[in-house]
PDB file of C-alpha atoms in Angstrom:
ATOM      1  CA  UNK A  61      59.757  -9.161 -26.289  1.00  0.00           C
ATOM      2  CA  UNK A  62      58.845  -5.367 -25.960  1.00  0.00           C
ATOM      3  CA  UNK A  63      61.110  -2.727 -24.132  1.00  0.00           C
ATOM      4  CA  UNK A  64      61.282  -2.315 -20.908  1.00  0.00           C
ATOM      5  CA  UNK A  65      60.529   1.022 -19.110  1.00  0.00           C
ATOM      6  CA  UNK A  66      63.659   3.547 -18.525  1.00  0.00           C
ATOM      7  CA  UNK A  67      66.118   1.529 -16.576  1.00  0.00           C
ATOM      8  CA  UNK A  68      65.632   1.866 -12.709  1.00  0.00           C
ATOM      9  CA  UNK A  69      69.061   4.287 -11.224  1.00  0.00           C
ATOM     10  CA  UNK A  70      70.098   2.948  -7.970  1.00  0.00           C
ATOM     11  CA  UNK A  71      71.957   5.100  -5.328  1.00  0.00           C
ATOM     12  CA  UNK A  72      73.489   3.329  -2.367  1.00  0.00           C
ATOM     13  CA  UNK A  73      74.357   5.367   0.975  1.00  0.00           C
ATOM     14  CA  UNK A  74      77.255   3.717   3.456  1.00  0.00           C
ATOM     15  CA  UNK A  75      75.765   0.665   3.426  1.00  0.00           C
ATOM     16  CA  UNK A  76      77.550  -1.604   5.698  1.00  0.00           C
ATOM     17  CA  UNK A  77      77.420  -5.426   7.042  1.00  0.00           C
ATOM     18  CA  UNK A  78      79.237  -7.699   9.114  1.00  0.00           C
ATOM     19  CA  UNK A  79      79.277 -11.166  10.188  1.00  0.00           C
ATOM     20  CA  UNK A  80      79.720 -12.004  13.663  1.00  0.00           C
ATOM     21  CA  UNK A  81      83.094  -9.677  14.265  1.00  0.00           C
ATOM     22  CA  UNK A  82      84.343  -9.224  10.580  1.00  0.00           C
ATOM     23  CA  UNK A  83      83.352  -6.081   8.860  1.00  0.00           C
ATOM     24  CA  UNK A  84      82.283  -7.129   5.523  1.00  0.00           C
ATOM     25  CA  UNK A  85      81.119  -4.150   3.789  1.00  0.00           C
ATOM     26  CA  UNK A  86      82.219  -0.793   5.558  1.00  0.00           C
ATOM     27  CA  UNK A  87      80.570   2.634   4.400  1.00  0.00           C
ATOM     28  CA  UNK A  88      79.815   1.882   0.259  1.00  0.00           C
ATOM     29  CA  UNK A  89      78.790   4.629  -1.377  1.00  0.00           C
ATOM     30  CA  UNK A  90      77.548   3.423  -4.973  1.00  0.00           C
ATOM     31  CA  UNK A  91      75.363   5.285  -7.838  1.00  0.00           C
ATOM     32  CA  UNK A  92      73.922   3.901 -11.037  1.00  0.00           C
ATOM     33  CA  UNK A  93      72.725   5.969 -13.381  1.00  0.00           C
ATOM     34  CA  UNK A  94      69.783   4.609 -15.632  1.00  0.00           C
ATOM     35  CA  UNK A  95      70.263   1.904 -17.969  1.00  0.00           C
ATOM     36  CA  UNK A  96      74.325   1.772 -17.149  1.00  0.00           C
ATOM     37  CA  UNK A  97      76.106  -1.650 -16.677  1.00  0.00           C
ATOM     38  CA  UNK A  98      78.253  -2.090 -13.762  1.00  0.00           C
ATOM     39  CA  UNK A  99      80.801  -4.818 -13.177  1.00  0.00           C
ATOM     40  CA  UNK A 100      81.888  -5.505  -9.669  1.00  0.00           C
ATOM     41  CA  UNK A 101      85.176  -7.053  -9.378  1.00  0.00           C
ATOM     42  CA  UNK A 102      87.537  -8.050  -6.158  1.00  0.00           C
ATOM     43  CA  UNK A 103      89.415 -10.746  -4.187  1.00  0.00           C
ATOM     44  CA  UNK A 104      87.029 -13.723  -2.916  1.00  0.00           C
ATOM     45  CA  UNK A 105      85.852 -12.683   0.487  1.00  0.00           C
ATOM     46  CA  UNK A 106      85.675  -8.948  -0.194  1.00  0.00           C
ATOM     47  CA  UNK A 107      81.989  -8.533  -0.090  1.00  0.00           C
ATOM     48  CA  UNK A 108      80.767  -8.063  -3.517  1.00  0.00           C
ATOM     49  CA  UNK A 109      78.384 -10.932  -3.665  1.00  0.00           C
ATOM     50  CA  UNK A 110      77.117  -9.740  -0.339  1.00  0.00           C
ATOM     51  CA  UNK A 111      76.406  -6.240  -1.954  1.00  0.00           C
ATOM     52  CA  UNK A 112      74.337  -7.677  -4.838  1.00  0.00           C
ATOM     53  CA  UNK A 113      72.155  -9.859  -2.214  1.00  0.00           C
ATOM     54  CA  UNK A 114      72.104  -6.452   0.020  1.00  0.00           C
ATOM     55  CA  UNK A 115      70.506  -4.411  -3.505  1.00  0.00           C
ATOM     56  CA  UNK A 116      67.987  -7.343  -3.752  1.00  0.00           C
ATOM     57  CA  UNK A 117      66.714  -7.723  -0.873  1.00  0.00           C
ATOM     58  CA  UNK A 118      68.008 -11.305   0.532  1.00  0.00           C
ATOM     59  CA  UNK A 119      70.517  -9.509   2.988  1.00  0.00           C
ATOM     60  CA  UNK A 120      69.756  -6.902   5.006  1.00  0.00           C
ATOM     61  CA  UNK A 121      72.691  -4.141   5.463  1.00  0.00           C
ATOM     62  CA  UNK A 122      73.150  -3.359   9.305  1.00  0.00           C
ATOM     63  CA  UNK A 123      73.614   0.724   7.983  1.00  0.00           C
ATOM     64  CA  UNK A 124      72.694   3.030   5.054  1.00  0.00           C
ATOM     65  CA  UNK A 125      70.013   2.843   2.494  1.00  0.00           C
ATOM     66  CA  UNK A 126      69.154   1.125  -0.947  1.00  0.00           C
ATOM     67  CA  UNK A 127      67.209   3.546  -2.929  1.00  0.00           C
ATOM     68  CA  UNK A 128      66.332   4.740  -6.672  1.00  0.00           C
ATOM     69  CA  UNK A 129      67.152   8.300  -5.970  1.00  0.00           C
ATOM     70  CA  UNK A 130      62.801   8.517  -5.410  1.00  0.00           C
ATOM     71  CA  UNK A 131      61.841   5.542  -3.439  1.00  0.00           C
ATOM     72  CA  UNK A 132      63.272   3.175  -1.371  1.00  0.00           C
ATOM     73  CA  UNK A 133      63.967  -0.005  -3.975  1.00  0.00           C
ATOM     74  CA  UNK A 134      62.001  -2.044  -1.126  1.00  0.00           C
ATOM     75  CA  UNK A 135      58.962  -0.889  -2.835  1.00  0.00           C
ATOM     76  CA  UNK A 136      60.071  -1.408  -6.412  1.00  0.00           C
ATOM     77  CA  UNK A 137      61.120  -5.404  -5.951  1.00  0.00           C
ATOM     78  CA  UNK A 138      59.011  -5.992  -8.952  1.00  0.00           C
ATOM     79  CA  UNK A 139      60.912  -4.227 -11.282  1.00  0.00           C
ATOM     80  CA  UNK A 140      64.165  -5.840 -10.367  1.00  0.00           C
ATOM     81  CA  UNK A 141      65.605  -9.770 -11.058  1.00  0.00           C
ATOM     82  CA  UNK A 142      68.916 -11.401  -9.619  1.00  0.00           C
ATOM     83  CA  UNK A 143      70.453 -14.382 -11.433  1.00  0.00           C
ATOM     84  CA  UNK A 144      72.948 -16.694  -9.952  1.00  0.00           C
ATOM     85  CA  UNK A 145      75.678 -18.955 -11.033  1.00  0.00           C
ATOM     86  CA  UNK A 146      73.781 -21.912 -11.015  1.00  0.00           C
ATOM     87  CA  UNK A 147      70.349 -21.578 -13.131  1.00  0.00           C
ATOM     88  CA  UNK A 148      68.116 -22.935 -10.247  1.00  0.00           C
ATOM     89  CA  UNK A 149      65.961 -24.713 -12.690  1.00  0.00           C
ATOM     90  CA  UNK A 150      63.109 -27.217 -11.536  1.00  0.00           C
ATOM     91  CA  UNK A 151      64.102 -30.590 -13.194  1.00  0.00           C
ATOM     92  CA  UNK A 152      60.242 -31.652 -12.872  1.00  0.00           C
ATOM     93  CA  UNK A 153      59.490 -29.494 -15.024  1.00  0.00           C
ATOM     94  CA  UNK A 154      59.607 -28.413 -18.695  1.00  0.00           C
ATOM     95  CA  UNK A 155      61.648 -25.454 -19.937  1.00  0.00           C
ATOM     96  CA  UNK A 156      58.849 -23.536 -20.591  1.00  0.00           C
ATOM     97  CA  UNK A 157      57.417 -23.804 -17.431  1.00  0.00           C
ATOM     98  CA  UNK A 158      60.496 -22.893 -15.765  1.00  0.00           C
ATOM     99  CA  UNK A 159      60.248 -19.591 -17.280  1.00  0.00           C
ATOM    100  CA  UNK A 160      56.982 -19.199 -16.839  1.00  0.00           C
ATOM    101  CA  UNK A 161      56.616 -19.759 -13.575  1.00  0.00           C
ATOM    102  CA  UNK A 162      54.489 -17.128 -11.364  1.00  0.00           C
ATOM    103  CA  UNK A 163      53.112 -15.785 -14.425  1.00  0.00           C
ATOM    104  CA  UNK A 164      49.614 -16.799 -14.472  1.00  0.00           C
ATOM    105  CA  UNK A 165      47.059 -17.871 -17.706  1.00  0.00           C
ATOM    106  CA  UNK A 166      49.346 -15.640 -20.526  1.00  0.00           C
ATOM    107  CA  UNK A 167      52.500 -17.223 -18.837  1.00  0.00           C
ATOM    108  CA  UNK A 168      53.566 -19.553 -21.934  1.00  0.00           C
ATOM    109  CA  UNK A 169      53.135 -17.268 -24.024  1.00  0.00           C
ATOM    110  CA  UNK A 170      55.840 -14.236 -22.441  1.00  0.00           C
ATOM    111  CA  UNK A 171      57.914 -17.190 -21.628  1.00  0.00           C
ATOM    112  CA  UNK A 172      58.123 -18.963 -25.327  1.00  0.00           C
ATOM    113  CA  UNK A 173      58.449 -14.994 -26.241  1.00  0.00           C
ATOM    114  CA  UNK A 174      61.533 -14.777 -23.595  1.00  0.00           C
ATOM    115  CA  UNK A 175      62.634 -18.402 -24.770  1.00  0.00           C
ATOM    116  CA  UNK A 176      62.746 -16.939 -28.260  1.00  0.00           C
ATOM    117  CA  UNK A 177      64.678 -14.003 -27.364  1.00  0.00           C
ATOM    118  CA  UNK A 178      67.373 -16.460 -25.663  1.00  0.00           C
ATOM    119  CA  UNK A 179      67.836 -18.561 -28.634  1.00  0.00           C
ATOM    120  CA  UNK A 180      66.149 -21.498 -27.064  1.00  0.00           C
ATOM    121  CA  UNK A 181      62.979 -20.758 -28.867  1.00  0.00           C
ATOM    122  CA  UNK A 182      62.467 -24.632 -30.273  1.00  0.00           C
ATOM    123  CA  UNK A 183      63.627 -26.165 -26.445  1.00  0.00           C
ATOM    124  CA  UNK A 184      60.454 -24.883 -24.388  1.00  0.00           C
ATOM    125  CA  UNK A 185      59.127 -28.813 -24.365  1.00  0.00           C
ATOM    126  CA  UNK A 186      62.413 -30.381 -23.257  1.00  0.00           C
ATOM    127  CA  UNK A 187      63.541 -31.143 -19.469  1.00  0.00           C
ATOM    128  CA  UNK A 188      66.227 -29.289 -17.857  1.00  0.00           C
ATOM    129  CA  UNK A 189      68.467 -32.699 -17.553  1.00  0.00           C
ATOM    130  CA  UNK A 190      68.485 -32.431 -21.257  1.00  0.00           C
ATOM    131  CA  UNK A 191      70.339 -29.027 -21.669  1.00  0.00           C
ATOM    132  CA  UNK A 192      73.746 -28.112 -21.627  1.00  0.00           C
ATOM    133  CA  UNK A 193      75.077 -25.563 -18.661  1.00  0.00           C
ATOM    134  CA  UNK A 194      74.985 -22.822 -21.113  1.00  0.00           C
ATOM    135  CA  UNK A 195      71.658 -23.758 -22.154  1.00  0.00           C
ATOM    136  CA  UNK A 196      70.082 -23.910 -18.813  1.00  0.00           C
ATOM    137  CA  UNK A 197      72.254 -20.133 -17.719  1.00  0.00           C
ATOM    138  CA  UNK A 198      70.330 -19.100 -21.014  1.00  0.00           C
ATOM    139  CA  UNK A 199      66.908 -20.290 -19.243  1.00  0.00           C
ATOM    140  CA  UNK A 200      67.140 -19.215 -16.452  1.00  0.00           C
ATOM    141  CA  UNK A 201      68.073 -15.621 -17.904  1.00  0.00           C
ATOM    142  CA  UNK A 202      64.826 -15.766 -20.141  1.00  0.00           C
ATOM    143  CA  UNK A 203      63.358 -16.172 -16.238  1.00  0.00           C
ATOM    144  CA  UNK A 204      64.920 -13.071 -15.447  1.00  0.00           C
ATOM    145  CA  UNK A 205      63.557 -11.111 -18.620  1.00  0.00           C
ATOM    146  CA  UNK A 206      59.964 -12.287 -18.872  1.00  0.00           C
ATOM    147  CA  UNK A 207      59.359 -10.330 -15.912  1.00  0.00           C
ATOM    148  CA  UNK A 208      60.875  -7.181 -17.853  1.00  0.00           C
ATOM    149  CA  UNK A 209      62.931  -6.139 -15.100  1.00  0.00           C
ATOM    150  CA  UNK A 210      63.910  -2.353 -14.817  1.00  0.00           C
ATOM    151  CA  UNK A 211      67.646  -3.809 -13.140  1.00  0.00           C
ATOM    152  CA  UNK A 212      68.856  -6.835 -13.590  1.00  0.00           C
ATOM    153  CA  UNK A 213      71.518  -8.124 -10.896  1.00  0.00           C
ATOM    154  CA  UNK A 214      73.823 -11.064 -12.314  1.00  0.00           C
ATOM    155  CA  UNK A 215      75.965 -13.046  -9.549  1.00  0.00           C
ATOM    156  CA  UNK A 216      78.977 -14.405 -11.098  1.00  0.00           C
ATOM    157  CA  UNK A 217      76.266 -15.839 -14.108  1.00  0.00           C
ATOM    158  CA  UNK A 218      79.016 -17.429 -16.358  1.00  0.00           C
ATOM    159  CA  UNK A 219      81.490 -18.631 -13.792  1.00  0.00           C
ATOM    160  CA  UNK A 220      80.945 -22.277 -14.747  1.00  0.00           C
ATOM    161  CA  UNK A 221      80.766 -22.053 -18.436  1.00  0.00           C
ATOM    162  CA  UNK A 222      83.602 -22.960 -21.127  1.00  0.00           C
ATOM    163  CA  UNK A 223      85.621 -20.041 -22.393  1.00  0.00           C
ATOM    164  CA  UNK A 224      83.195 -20.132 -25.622  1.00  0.00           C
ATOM    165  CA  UNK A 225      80.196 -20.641 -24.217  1.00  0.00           C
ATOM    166  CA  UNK A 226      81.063 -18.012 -21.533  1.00  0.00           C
ATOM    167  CA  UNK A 227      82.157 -15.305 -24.664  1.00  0.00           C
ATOM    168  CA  UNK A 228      78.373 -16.428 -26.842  1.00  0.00           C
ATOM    169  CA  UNK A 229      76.621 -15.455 -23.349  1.00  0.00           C
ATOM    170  CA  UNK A 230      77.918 -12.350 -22.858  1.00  0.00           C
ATOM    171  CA  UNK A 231      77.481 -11.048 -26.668  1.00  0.00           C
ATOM    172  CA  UNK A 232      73.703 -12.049 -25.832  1.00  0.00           C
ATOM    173  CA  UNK A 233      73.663 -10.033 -22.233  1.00  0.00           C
ATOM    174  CA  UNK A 234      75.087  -7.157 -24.298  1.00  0.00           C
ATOM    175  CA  UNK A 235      72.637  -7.635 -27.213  1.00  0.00           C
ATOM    176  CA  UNK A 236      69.949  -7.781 -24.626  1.00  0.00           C
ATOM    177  CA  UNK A 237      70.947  -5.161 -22.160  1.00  0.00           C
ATOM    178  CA  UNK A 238      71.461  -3.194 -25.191  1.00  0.00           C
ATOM    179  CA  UNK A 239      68.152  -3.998 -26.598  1.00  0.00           C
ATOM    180  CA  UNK A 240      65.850  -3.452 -23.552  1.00  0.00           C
ATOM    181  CA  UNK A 241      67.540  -0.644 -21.655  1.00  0.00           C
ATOM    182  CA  UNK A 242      67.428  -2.261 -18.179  1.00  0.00           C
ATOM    183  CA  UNK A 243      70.168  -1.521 -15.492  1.00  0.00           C
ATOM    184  CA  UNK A 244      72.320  -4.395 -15.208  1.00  0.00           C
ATOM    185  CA  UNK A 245      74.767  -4.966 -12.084  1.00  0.00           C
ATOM    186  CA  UNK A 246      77.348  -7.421 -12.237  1.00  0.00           C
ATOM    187  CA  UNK A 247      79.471  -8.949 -10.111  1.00  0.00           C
ATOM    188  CA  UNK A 248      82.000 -11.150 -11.113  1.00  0.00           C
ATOM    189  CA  UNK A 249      85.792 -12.816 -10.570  1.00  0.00           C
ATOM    190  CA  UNK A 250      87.170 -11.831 -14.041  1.00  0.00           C
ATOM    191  CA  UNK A 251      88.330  -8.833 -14.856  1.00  0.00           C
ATOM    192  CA  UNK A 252      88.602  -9.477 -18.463  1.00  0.00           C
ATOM    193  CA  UNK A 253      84.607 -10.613 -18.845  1.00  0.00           C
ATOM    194  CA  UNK A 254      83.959  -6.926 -16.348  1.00  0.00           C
ATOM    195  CA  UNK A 255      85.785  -4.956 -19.115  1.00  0.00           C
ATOM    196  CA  UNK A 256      84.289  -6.808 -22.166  1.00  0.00           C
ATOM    197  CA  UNK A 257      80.269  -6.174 -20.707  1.00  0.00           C
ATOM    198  CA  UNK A 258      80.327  -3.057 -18.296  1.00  0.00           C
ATOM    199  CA  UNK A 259      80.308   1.118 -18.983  1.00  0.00           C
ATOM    200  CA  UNK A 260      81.943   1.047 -15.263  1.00  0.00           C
ATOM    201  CA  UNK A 261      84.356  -1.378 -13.102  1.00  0.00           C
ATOM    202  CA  UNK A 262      83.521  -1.030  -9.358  1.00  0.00           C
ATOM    203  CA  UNK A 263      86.467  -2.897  -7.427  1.00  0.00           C
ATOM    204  CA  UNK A 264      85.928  -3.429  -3.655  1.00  0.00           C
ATOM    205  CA  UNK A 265      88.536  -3.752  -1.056  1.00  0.00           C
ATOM    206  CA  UNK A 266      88.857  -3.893   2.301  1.00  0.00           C
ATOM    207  CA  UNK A 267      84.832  -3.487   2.226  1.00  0.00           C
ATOM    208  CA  UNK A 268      84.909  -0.661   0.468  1.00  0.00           C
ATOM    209  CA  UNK A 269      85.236   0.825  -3.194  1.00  0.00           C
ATOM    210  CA  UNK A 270      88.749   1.071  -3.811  1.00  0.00           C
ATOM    211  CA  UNK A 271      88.428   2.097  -7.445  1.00  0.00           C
ATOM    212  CA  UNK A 272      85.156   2.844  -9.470  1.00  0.00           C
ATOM    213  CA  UNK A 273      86.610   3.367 -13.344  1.00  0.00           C
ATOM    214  CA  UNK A 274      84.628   4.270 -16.585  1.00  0.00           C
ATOM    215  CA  UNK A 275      85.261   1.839 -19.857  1.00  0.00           C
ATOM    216  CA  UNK A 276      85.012   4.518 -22.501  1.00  0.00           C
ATOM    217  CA  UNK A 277      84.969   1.737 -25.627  1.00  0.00           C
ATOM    218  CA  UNK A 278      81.921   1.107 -27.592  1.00  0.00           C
ATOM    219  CA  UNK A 279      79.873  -2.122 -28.374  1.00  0.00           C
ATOM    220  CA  UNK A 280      80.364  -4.482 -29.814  1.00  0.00           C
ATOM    221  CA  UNK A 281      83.944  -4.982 -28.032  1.00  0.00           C
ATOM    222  CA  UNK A 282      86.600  -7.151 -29.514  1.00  0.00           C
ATOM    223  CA  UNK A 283      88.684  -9.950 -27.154  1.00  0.00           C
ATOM    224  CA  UNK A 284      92.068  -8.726 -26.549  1.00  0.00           C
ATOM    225  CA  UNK A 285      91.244  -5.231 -27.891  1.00  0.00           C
ATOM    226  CA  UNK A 286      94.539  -3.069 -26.725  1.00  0.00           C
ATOM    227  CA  UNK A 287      92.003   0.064 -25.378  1.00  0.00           C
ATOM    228  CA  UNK A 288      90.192  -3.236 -22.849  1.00  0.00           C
ATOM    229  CA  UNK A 289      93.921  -4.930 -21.738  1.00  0.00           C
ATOM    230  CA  UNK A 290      94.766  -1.542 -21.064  1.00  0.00           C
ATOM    231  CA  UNK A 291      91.713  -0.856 -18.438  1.00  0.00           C
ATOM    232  CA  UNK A 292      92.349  -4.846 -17.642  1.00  0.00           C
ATOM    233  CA  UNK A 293      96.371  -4.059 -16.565  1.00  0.00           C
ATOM    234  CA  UNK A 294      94.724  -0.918 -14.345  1.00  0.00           C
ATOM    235  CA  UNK A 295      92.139  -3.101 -12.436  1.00  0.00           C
ATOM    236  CA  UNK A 296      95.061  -5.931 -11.633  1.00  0.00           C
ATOM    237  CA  UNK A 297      97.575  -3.397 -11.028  1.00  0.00           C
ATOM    238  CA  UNK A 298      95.252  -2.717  -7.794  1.00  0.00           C
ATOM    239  CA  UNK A 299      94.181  -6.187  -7.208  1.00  0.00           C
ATOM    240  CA  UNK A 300      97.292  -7.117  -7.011  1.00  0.00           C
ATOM    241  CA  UNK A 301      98.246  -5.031  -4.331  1.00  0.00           C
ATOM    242  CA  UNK A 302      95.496  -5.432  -2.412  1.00  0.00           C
ATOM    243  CA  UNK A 303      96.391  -8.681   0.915  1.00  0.00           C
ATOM    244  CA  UNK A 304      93.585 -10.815   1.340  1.00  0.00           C
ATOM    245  CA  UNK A 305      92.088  -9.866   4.611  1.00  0.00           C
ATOM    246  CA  UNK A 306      89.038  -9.484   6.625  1.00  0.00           C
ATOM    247  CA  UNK A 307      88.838  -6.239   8.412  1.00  0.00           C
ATOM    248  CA  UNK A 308      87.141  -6.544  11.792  1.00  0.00           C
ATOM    249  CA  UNK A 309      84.841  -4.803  12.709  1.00  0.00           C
ATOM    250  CA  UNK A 310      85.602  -1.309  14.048  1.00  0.00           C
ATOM    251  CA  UNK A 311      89.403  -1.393  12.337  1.00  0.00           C
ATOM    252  CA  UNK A 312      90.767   1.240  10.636  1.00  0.00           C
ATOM    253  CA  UNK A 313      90.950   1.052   7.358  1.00  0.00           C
ATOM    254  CA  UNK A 314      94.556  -0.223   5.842  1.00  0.00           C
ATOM    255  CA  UNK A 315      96.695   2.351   4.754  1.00  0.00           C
ATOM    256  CA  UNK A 316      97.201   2.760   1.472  1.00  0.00           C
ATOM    257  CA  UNK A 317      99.418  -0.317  -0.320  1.00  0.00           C
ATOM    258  CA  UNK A 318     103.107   0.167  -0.241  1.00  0.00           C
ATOM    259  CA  UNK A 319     104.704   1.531  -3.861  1.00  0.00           C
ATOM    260  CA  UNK A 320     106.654  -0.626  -5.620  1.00  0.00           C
ATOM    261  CA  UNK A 321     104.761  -4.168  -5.026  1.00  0.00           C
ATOM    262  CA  UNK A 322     105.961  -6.686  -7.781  1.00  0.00           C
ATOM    263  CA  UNK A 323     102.940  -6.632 -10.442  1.00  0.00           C
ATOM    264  CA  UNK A 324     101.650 -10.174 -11.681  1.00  0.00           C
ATOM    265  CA  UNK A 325     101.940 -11.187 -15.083  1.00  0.00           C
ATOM    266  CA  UNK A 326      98.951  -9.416 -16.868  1.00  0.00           C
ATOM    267  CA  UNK A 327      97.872 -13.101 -18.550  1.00  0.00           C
ATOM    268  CA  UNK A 328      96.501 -12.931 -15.215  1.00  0.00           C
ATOM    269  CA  UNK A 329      92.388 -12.428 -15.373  1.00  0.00           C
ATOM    270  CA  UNK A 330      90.596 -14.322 -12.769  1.00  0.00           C
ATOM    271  CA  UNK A 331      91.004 -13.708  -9.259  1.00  0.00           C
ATOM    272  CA  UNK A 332      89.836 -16.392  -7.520  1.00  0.00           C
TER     273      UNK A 332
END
């Protein structure tokens, strides 16, 4: 599988949302350079799954803009794929097809190319029943790729995996992120997994980013490695003090958490 182009940047400008009267995102202010990986971490509830459907295109935010610094990314959907937790593959039909789908005559072809890339080169025959879950998260990210996408969005992507299978997939995102030069946004409930994949943790609170911080440590990244718990104690240290709440809509913002909260123990990764 060839390079992609230049990774697309993506700027975001107070966007906000809100269901019925709870403000769910209030005012974010987000930029991604080109070809950076993002993780987006925070307490169930706090919007960050709504932000990735807001940057492609399934919700639409109520204020601000979604843009590549150039163009609105409304004009640019082609260049950009979202995967989700479950792979969303058709069981009627074969592997292959389920990556090639929407790709016309030369389809097989880019998708056995994207299979191979995966490591599911010899499984392009087989039925998705067949497969294990991290076989069919592989698929459907060979879906994602065949299309060469300029940013990839990943929505909690490994959430359902084993701890092994989980650590295999995202050596391979790196590889291929790596590899291809595509922007990749990620959101995800473990902190540990944002610090072993991303160049920046974006935590969001309260519907808005609460902490945006760089992970200065090179690939390949090994488990457990002091410089990633030490980034890892920083982003719980805040989660931790953050309540679980909705804000309605037109609320101030909460003030800023009281000093001296009782920190959780830092075996802690997942909030859930």
């Amino acid at each position: 599988m060839s390079a992609t182009d230049t990774g697309l940047p993506l700027r975001l400008r107070g966007i906000g949302k809100r269901y019925g009267d709870s403000a769910v995102l209030r005012g974010i202010d987000l930029d991604v350079a080109p070809g950076a990986c993002v993780a987006v971490v925070g307490r169930s509830g706090c919007g960050k799954s709504t932000l990735l459907r807001v940057i492609a295109g399934l919700e639409t935010a109520e204020t601000g803009t979604v843009d590549s610094g150039h163009a609105a990314l409304a004009a640019q959907r082609d260049a950009v794929r979202l995967m989700f937790q479950d792979a969303r593959l058709l069981p009627w039909k074969r592997v292959i097809d389920n990556v090639a789908l929407g790709l016309g005559r030369a389809g097989r072809a880019q998708a056995q190319v994207a299979l191979d890339a995966v490591g599911l080169g010899s499984r392009g025959g087989d039925w998705p029943a067949t497969l294990s879950g991290g076989q069919r998260q592989r698929v459907a990210l060979a879906r994602a790729l065949v299309h060469r996408p300029r940013l990839l969005l990943l929505d909690e992507p490994l959430g359902a995996l084993d701890a092994l299978t989980r650590i295999e997939m995202q050596q391979l995102i790196v590889q291929l992120w790596r590899q291809h030069g595509f922007t990749l946004v990620l959101v995800t409930h473990d902190v540990a997994e944002a610090s072993a994949l991303a160049d920046r943790i974006v935590l969001i609170e309260h519907g808005q980013v609460g902490l945006d911080l760089p992970v200065p440590v090179p690939h390949p990244r090994a488990p457990g490695a002091p410089a990633l718990a030490a980034i890892q104690a920083q982003v719980l240290a805040r989660l931790l003090r953050t309540p679980d709440v909705v804000v309605p809509a037109g609320a101030e913002t909460p003030a800023e958490e009281q000093e001296g909260a009782m920190p959780a123990p830092l075996s802690l990764r997942r909030i859930i």
